[in-house]
Short mmCIF file of N, CA and C and ligand atoms in Angstrom, two decimals:
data_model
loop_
_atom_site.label_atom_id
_atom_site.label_comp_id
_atom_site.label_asym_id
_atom_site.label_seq_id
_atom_site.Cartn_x
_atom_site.Cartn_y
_atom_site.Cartn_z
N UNK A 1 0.84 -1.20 0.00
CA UNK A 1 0.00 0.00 0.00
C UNK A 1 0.88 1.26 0.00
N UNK A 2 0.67 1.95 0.43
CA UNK A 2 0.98 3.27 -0.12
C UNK A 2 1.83 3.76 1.17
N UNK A 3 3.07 4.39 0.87
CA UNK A 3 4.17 4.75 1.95
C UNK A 3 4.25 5.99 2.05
N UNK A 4 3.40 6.73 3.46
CA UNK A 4 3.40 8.01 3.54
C UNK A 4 4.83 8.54 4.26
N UNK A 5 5.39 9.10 3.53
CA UNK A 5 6.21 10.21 3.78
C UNK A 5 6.35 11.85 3.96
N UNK A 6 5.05 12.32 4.01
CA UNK A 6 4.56 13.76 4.15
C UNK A 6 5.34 14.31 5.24
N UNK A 7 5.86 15.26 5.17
CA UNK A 7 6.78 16.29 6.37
C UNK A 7 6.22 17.53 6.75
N UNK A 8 4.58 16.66 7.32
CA UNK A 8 3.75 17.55 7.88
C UNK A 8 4.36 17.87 9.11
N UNK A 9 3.78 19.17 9.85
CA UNK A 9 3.87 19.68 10.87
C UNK A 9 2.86 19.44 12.27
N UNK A 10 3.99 18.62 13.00
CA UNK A 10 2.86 17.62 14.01
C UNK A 10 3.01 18.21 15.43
N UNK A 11 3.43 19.65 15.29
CA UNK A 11 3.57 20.27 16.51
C UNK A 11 2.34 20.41 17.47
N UNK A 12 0.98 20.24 17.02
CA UNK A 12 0.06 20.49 17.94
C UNK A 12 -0.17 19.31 18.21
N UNK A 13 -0.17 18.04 17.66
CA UNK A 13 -0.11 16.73 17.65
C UNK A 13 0.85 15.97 19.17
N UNK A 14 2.30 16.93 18.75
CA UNK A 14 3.15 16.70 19.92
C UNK A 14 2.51 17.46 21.34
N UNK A 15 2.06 18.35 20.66
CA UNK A 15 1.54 19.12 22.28
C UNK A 15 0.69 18.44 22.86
N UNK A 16 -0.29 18.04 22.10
CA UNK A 16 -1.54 17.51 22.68
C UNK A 16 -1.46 16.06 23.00
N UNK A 17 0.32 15.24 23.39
CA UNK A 17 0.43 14.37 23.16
C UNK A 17 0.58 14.22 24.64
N UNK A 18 0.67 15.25 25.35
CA UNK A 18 1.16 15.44 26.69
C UNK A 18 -0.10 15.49 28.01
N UNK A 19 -1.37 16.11 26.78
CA UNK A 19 -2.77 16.38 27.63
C UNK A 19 -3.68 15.46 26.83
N UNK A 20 -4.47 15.74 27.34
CA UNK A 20 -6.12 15.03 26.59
C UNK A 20 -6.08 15.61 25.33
N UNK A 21 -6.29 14.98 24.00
CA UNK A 21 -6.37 15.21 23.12
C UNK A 21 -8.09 16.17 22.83
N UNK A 22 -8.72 15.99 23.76
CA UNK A 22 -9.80 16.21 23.31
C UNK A 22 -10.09 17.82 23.16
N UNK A 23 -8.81 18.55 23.73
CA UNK A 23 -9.29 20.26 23.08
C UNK A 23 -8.33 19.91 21.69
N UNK A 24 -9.07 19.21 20.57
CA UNK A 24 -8.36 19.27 19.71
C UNK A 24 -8.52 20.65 18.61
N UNK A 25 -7.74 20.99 18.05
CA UNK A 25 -7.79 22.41 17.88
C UNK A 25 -8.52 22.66 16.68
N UNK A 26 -9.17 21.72 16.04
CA UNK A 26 -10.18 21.82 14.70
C UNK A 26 -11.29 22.65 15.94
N UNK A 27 -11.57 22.15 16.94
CA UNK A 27 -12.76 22.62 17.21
C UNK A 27 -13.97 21.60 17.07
N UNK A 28 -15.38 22.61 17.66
CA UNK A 28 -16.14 21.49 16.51
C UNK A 28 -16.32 20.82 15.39
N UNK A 29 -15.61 21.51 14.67
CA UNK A 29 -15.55 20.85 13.25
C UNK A 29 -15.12 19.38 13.40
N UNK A 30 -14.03 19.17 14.34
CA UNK A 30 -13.55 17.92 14.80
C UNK A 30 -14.67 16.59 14.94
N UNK A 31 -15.60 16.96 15.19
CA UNK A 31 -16.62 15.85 15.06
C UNK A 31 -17.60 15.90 14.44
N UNK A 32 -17.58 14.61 13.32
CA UNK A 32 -18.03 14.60 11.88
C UNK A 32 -18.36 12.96 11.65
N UNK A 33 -19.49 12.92 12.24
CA UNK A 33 -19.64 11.03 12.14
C UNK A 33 -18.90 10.53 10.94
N UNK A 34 -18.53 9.54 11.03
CA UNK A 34 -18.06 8.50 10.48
C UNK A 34 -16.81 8.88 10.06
N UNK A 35 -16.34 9.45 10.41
CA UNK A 35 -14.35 10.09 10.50
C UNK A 35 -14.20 10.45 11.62
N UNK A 36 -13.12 9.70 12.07
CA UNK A 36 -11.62 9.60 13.29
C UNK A 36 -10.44 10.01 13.26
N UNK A 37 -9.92 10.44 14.02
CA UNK A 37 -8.31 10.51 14.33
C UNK A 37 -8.29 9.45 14.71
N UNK A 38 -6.46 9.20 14.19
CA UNK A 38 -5.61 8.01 14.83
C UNK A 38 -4.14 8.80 14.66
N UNK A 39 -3.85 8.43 15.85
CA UNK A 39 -2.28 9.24 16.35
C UNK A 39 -1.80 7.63 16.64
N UNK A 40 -0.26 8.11 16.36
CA UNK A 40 0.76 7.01 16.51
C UNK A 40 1.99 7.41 17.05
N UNK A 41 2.91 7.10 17.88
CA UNK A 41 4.33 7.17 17.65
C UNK A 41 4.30 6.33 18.53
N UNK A 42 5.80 5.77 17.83
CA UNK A 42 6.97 4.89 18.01
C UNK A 42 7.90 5.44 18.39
N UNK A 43 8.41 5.10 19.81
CA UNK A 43 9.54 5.36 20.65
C UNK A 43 10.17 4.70 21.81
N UNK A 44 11.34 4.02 20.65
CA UNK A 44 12.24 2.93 21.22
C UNK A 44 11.30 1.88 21.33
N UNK A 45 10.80 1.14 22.18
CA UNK A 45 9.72 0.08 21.78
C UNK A 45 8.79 -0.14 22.40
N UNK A 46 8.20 1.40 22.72
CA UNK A 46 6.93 1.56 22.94
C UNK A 46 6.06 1.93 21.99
N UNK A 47 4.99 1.53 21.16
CA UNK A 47 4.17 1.86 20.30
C UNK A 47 3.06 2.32 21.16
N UNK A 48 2.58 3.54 20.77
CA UNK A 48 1.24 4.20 21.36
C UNK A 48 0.18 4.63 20.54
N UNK A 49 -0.75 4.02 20.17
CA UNK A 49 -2.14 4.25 19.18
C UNK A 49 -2.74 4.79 20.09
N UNK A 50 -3.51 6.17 19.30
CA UNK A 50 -4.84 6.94 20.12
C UNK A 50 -5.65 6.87 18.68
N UNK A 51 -6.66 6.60 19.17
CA UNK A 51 -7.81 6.33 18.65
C UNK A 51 -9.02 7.27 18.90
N UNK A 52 -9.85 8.59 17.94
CA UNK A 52 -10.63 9.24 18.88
C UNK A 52 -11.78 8.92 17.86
N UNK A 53 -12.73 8.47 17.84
CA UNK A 53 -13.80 8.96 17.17
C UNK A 53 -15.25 9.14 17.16
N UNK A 54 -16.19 9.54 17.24
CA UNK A 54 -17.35 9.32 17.14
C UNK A 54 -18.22 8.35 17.82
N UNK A 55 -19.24 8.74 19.16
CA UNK A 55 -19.55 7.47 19.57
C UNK A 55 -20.90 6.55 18.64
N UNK A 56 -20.62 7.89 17.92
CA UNK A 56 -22.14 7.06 17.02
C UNK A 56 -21.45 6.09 16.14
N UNK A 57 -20.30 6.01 15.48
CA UNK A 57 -19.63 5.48 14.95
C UNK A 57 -19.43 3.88 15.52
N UNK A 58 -18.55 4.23 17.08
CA UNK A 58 -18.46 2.86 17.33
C UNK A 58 -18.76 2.24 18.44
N UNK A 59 -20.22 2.96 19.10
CA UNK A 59 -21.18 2.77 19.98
C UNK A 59 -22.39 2.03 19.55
N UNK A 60 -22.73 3.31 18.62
CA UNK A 60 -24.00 3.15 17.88
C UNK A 60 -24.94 4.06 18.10
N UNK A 61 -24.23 5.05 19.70
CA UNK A 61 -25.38 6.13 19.55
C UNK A 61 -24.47 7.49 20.44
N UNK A 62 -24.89 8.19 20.99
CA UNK A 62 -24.23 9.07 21.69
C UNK A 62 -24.77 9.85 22.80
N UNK A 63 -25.95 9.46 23.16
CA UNK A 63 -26.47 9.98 24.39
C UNK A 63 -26.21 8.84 25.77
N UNK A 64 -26.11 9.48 26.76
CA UNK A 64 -25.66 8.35 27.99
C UNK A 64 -27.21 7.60 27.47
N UNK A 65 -26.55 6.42 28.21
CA UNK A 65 -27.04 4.93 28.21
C UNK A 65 -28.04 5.14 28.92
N UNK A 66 -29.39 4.27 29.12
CA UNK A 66 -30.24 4.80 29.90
C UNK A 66 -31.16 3.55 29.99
N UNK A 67 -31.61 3.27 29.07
CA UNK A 67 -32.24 1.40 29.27
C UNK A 67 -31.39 0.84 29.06
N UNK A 68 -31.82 -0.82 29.79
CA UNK A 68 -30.94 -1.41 29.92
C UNK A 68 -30.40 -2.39 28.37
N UNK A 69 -30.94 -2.02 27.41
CA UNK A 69 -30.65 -2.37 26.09
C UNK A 69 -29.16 -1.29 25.86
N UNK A 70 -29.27 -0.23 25.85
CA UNK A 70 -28.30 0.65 25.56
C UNK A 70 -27.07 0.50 26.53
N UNK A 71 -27.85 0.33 27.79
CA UNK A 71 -26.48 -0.13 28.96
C UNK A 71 -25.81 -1.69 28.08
N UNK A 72 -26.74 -2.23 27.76
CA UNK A 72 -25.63 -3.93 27.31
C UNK A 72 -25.21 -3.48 25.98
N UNK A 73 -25.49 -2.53 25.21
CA UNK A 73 -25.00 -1.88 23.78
C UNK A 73 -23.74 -1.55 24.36
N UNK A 74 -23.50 -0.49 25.30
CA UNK A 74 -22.61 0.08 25.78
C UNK A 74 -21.27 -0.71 26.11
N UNK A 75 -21.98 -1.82 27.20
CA UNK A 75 -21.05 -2.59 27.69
C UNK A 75 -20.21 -3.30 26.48
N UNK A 76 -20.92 -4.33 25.64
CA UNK A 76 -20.25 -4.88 24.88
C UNK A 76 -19.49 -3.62 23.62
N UNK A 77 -20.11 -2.65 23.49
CA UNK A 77 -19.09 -1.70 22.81
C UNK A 77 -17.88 -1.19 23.17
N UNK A 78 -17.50 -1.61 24.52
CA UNK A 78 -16.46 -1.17 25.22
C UNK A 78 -15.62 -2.18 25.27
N UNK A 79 -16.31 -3.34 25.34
CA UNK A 79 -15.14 -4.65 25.69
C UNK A 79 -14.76 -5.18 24.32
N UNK A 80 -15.20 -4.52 22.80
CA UNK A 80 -14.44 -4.92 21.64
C UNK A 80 -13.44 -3.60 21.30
N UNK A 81 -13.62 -2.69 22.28
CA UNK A 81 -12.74 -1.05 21.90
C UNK A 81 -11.59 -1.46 22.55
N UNK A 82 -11.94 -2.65 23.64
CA UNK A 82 -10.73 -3.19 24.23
C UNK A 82 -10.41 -4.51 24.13
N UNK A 83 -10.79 -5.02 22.74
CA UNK A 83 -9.61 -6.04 22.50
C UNK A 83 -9.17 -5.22 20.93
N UNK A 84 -7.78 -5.02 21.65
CA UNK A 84 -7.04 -4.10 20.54
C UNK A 84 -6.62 -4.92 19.32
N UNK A 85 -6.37 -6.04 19.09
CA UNK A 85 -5.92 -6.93 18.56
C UNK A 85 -6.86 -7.04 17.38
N UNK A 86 -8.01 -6.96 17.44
CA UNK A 86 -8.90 -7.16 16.25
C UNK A 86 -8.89 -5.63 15.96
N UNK A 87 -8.79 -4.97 16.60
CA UNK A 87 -8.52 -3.47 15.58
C UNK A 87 -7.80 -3.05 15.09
N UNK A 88 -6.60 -3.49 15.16
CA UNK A 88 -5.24 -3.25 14.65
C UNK A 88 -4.53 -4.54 14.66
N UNK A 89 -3.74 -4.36 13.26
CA UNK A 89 -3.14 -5.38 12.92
C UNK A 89 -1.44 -4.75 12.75
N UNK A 90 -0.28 -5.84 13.29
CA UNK A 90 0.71 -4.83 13.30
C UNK A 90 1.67 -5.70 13.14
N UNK A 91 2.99 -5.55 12.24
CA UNK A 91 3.87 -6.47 11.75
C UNK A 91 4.46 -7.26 12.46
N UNK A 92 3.90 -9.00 11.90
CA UNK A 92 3.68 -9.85 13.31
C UNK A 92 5.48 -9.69 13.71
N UNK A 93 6.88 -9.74 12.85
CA UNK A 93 7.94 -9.63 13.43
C UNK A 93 8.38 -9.00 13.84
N UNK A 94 7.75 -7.95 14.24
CA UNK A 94 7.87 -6.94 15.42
C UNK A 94 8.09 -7.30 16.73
N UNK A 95 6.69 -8.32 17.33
CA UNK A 95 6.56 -9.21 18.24
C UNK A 95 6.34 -8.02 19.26
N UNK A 96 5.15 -7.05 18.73
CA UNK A 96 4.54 -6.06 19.75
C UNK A 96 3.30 -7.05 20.59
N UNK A 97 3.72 -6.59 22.03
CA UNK A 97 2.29 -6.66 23.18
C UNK A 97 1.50 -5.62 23.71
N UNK A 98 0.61 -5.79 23.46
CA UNK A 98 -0.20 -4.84 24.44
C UNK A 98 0.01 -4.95 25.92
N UNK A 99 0.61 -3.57 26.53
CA UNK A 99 0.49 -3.49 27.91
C UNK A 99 -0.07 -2.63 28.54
N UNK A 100 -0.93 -1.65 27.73
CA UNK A 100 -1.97 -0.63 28.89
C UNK A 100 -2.94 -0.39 27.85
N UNK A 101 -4.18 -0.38 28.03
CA UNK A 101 -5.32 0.63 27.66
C UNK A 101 -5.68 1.14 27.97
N UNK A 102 -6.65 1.82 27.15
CA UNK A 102 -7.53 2.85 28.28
C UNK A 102 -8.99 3.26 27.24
N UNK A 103 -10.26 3.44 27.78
CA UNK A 103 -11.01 3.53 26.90
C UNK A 103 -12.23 4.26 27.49
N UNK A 104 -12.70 5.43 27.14
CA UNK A 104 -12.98 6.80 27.68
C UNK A 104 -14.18 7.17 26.45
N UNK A 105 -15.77 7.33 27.23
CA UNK A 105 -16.39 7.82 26.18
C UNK A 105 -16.52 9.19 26.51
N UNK A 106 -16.51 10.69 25.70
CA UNK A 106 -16.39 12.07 26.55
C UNK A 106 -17.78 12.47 25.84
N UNK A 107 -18.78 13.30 26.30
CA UNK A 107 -19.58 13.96 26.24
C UNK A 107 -19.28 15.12 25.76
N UNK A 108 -20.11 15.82 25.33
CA UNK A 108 -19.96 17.11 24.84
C UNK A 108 -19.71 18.47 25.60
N UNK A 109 -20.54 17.80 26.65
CA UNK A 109 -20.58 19.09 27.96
C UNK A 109 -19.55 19.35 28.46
N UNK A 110 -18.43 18.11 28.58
CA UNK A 110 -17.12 18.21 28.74
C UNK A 110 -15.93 18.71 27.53
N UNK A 111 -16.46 18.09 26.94
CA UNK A 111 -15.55 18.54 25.75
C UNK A 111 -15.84 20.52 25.36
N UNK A 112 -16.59 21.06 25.98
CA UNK A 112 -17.10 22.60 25.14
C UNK A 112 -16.76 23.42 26.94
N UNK A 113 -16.22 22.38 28.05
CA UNK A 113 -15.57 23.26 29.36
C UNK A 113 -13.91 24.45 28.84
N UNK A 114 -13.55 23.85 28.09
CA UNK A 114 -12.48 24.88 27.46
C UNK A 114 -12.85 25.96 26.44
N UNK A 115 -14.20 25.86 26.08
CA UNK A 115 -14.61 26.45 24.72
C UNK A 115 -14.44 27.98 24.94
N UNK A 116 -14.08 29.51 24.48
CA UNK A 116 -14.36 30.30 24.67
C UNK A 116 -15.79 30.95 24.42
N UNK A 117 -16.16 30.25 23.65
CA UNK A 117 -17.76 30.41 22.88
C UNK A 117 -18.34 29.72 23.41
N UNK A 118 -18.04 28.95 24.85
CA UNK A 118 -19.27 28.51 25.60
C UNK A 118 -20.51 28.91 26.06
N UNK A 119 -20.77 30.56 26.54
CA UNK A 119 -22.04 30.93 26.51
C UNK A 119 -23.29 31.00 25.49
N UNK A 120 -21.98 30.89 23.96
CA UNK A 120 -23.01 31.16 22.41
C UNK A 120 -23.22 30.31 21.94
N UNK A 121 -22.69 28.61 22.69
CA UNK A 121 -22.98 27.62 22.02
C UNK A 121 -24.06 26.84 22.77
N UNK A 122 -24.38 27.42 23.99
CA UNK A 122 -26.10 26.51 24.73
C UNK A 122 -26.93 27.62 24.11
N UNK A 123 -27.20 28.79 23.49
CA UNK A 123 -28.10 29.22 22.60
C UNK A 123 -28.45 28.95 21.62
N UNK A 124 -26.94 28.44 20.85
CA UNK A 124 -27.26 27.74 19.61
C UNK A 124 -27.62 26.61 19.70
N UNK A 125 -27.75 26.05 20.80
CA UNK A 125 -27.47 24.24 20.94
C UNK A 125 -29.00 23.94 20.61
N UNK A 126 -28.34 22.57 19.73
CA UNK A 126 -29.86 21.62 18.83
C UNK A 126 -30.39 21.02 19.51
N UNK A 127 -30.07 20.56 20.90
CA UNK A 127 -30.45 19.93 21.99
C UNK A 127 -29.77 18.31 21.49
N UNK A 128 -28.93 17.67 20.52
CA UNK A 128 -28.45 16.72 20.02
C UNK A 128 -27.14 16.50 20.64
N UNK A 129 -27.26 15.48 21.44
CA UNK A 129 -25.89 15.36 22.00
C UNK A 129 -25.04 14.68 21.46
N UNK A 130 -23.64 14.80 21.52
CA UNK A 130 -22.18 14.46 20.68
C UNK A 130 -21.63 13.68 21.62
N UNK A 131 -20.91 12.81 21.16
CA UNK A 131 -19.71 12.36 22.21
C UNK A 131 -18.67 11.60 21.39
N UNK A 132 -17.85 11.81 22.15
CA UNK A 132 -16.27 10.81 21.10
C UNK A 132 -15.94 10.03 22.28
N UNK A 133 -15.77 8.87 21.42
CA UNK A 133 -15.12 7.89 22.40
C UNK A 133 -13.24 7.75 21.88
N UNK A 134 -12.67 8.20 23.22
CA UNK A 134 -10.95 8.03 22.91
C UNK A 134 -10.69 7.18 23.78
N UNK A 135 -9.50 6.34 22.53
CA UNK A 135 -9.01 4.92 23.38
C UNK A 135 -7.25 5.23 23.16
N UNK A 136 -6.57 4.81 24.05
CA UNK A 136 -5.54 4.80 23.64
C UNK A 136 -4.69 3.41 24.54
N UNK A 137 -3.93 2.85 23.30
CA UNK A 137 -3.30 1.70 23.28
C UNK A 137 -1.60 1.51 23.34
N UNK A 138 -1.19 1.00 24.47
CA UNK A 138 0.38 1.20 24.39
C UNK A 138 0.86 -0.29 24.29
N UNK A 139 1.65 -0.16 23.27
CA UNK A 139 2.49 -2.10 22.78
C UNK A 139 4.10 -1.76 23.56
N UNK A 140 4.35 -2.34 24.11
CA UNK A 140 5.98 -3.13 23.83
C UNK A 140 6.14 -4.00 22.90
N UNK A 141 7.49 -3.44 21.70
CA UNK A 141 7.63 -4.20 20.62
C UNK A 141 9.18 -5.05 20.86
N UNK A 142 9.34 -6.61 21.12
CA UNK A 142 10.94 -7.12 21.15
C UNK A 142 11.52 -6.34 19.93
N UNK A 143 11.27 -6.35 18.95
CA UNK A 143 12.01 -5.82 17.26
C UNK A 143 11.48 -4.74 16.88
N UNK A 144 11.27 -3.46 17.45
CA UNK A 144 10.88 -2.23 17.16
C UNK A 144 11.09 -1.84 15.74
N UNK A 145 12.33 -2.27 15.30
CA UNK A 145 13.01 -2.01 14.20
C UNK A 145 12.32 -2.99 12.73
N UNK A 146 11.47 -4.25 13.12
CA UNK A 146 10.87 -4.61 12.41
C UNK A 146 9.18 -4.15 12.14
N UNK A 147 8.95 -3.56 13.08
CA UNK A 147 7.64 -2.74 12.61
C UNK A 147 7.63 -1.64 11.95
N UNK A 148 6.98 -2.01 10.72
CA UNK A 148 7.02 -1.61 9.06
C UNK A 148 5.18 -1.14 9.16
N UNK A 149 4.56 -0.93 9.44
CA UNK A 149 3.22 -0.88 9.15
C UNK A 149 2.24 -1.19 10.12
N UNK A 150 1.12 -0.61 10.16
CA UNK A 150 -0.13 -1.05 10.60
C UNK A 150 -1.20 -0.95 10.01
N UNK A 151 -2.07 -1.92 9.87
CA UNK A 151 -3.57 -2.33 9.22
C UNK A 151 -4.50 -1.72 10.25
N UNK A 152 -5.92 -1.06 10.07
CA UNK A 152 -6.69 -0.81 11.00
C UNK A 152 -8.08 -1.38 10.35
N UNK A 153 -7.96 -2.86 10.73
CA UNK A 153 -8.74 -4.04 10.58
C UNK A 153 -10.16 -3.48 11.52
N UNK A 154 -9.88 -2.59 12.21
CA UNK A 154 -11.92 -1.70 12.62
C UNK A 154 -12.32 -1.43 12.00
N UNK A 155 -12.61 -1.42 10.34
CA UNK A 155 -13.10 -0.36 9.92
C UNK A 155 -13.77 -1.56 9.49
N UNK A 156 -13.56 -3.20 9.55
CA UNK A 156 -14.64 -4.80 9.13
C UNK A 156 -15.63 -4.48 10.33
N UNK A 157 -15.12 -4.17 11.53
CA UNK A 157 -16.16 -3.84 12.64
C UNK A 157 -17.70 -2.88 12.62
N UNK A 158 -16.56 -1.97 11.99
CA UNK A 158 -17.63 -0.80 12.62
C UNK A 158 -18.12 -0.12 11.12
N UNK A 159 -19.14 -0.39 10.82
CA UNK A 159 -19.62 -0.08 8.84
C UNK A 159 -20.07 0.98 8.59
N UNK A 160 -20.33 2.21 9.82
CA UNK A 160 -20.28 3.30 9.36
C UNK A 160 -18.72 4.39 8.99
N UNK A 161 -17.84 4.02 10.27
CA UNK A 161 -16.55 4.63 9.92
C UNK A 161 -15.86 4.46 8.34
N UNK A 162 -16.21 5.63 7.88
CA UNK A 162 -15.54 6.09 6.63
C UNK A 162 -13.99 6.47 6.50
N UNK A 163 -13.68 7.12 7.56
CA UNK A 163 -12.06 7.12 7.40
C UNK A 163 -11.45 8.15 9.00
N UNK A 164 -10.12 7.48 8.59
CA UNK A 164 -9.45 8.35 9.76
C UNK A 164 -8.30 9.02 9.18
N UNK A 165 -8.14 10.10 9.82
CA UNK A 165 -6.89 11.04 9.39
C UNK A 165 -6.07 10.68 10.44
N UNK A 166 -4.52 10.32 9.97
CA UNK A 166 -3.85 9.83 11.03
C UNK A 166 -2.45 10.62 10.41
N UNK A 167 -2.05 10.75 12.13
CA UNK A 167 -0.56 11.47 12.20
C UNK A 167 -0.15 10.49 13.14
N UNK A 168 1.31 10.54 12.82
CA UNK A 168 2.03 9.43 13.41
C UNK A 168 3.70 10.03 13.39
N UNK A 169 4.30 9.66 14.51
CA UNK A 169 5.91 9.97 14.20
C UNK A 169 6.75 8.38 14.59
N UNK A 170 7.23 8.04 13.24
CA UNK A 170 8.21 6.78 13.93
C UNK A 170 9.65 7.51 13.98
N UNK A 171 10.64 6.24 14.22
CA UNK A 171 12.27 6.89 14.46
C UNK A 171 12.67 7.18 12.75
N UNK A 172 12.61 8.80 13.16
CA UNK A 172 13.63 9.43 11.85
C UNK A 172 12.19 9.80 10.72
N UNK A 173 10.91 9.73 11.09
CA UNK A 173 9.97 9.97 10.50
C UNK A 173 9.15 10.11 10.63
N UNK A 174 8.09 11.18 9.88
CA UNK A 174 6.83 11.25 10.57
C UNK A 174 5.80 10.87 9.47
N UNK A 175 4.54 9.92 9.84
CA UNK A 175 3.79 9.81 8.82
C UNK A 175 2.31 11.00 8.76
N UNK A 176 2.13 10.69 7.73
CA UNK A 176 0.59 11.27 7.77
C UNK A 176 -0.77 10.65 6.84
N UNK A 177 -1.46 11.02 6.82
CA UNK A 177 -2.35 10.29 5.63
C UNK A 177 -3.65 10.03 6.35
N UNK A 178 -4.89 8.86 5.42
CA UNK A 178 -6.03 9.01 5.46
C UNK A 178 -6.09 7.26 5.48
N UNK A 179 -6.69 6.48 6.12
CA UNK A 179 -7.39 5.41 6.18
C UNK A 179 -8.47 4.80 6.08
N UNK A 180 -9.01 4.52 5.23
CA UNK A 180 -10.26 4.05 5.03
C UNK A 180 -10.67 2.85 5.03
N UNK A 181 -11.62 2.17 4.76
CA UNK A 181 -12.37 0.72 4.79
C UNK A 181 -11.32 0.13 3.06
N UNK A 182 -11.08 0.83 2.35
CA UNK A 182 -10.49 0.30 1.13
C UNK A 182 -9.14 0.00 1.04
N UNK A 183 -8.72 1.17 1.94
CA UNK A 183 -7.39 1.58 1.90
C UNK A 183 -6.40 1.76 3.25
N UNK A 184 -6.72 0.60 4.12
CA UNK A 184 -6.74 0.20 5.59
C UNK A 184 -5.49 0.07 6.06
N UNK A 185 -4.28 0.04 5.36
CA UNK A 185 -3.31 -0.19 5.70
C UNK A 185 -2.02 1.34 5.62
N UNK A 186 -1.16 1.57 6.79
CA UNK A 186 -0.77 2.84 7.06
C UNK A 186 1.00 2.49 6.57
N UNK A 187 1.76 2.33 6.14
CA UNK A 187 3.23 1.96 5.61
C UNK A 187 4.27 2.97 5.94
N UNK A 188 5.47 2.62 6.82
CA UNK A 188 6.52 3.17 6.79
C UNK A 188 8.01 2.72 6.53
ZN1 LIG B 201 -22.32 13.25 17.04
#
């Protein structure tokens, strides 16, 4: 597949690598069903995937849970966000493990506490609530140096996600690019 080499500028990427991604600096624009971020870097042989997208995407809906149909929607939507393994596929001679997750659905009300336009946005508000669910995944790799790529085998899961824009920095490079259900695989 296709070997991104773009020498984009991942400085807010790095910043926001330190806090919650979620004042991400698109703004609202940032949430747009069926498109995700996916952040990556590789360092020394820790691999770290963040994953943010849409809970309608890979929930199925986005208002808190409330019957107990939506509570067992919920539940089992959380315990496939956390088996990382079927969502990502990653060069088996690498001989990466998963050793931490984490998997976080955020509301809107939280996400618009940094907003400066918070008083002009409950006037405007549709009464439609938003939420992104962010996961983020850390591997230890034995052969760091053999991980060449990752597949993001979620997109067989989840049939509305249309694509993710992903920034990534490995050693001596930074990637960038777009992932889709066609075009699933990320190359460095
Ligand atoms: Zn939404």
């Amino acid at each position: 597949m296709k070997a991104f080499a773009l020498t984009l500028a991942l400085a807010s990427f790095a910043a926001s690598a330190d806090h919650h991604s979620h004042d991400n600096t698109a703004g609202h624009g940032a949430h747009e069903h069926g498109h995700g971020q996916f952040n990556l870097v590789l360092d020394g042989d820790q691999l770290m995937l963040e994953l943010q997208a849409p809970a309608a995407d890979l929930i199925g809906f986005e208002h808190k849970a409330s019957s107990d149909a939506e509570k067992a929607q919920l539940k089992q939507a959380l315990a496939r966000l956390n088996a990382a393994d079927t969502l990502f596929t990653l060069s088996p001679d690498a001989a990466c493990k998963l050793t931490e997750q984490q998997v976080e659905v955020g509301h809107d009300e939280h996400d618009h506490d940094h907003d400066a336009a918070h008083e002009q946005d409950h006037d405007d508000h549709d009464g439609h609530e938003h939420a992104d669910v962010h996961a983020t995944y850390t591997f230890t790799c034995a052969k760091p140096d053999a991980l060449k790529g990752i597949t993001a085998t979620l997109f067989g899961l989840y049939p509305t996600l249309q694509r993710l824009t992903v920034q990534g920095i490995v050693p001596g490079n930074q990637v960038a690019g777009e992932l889709t259900p066609s075009d699933n695989t990320l190359s460095w």
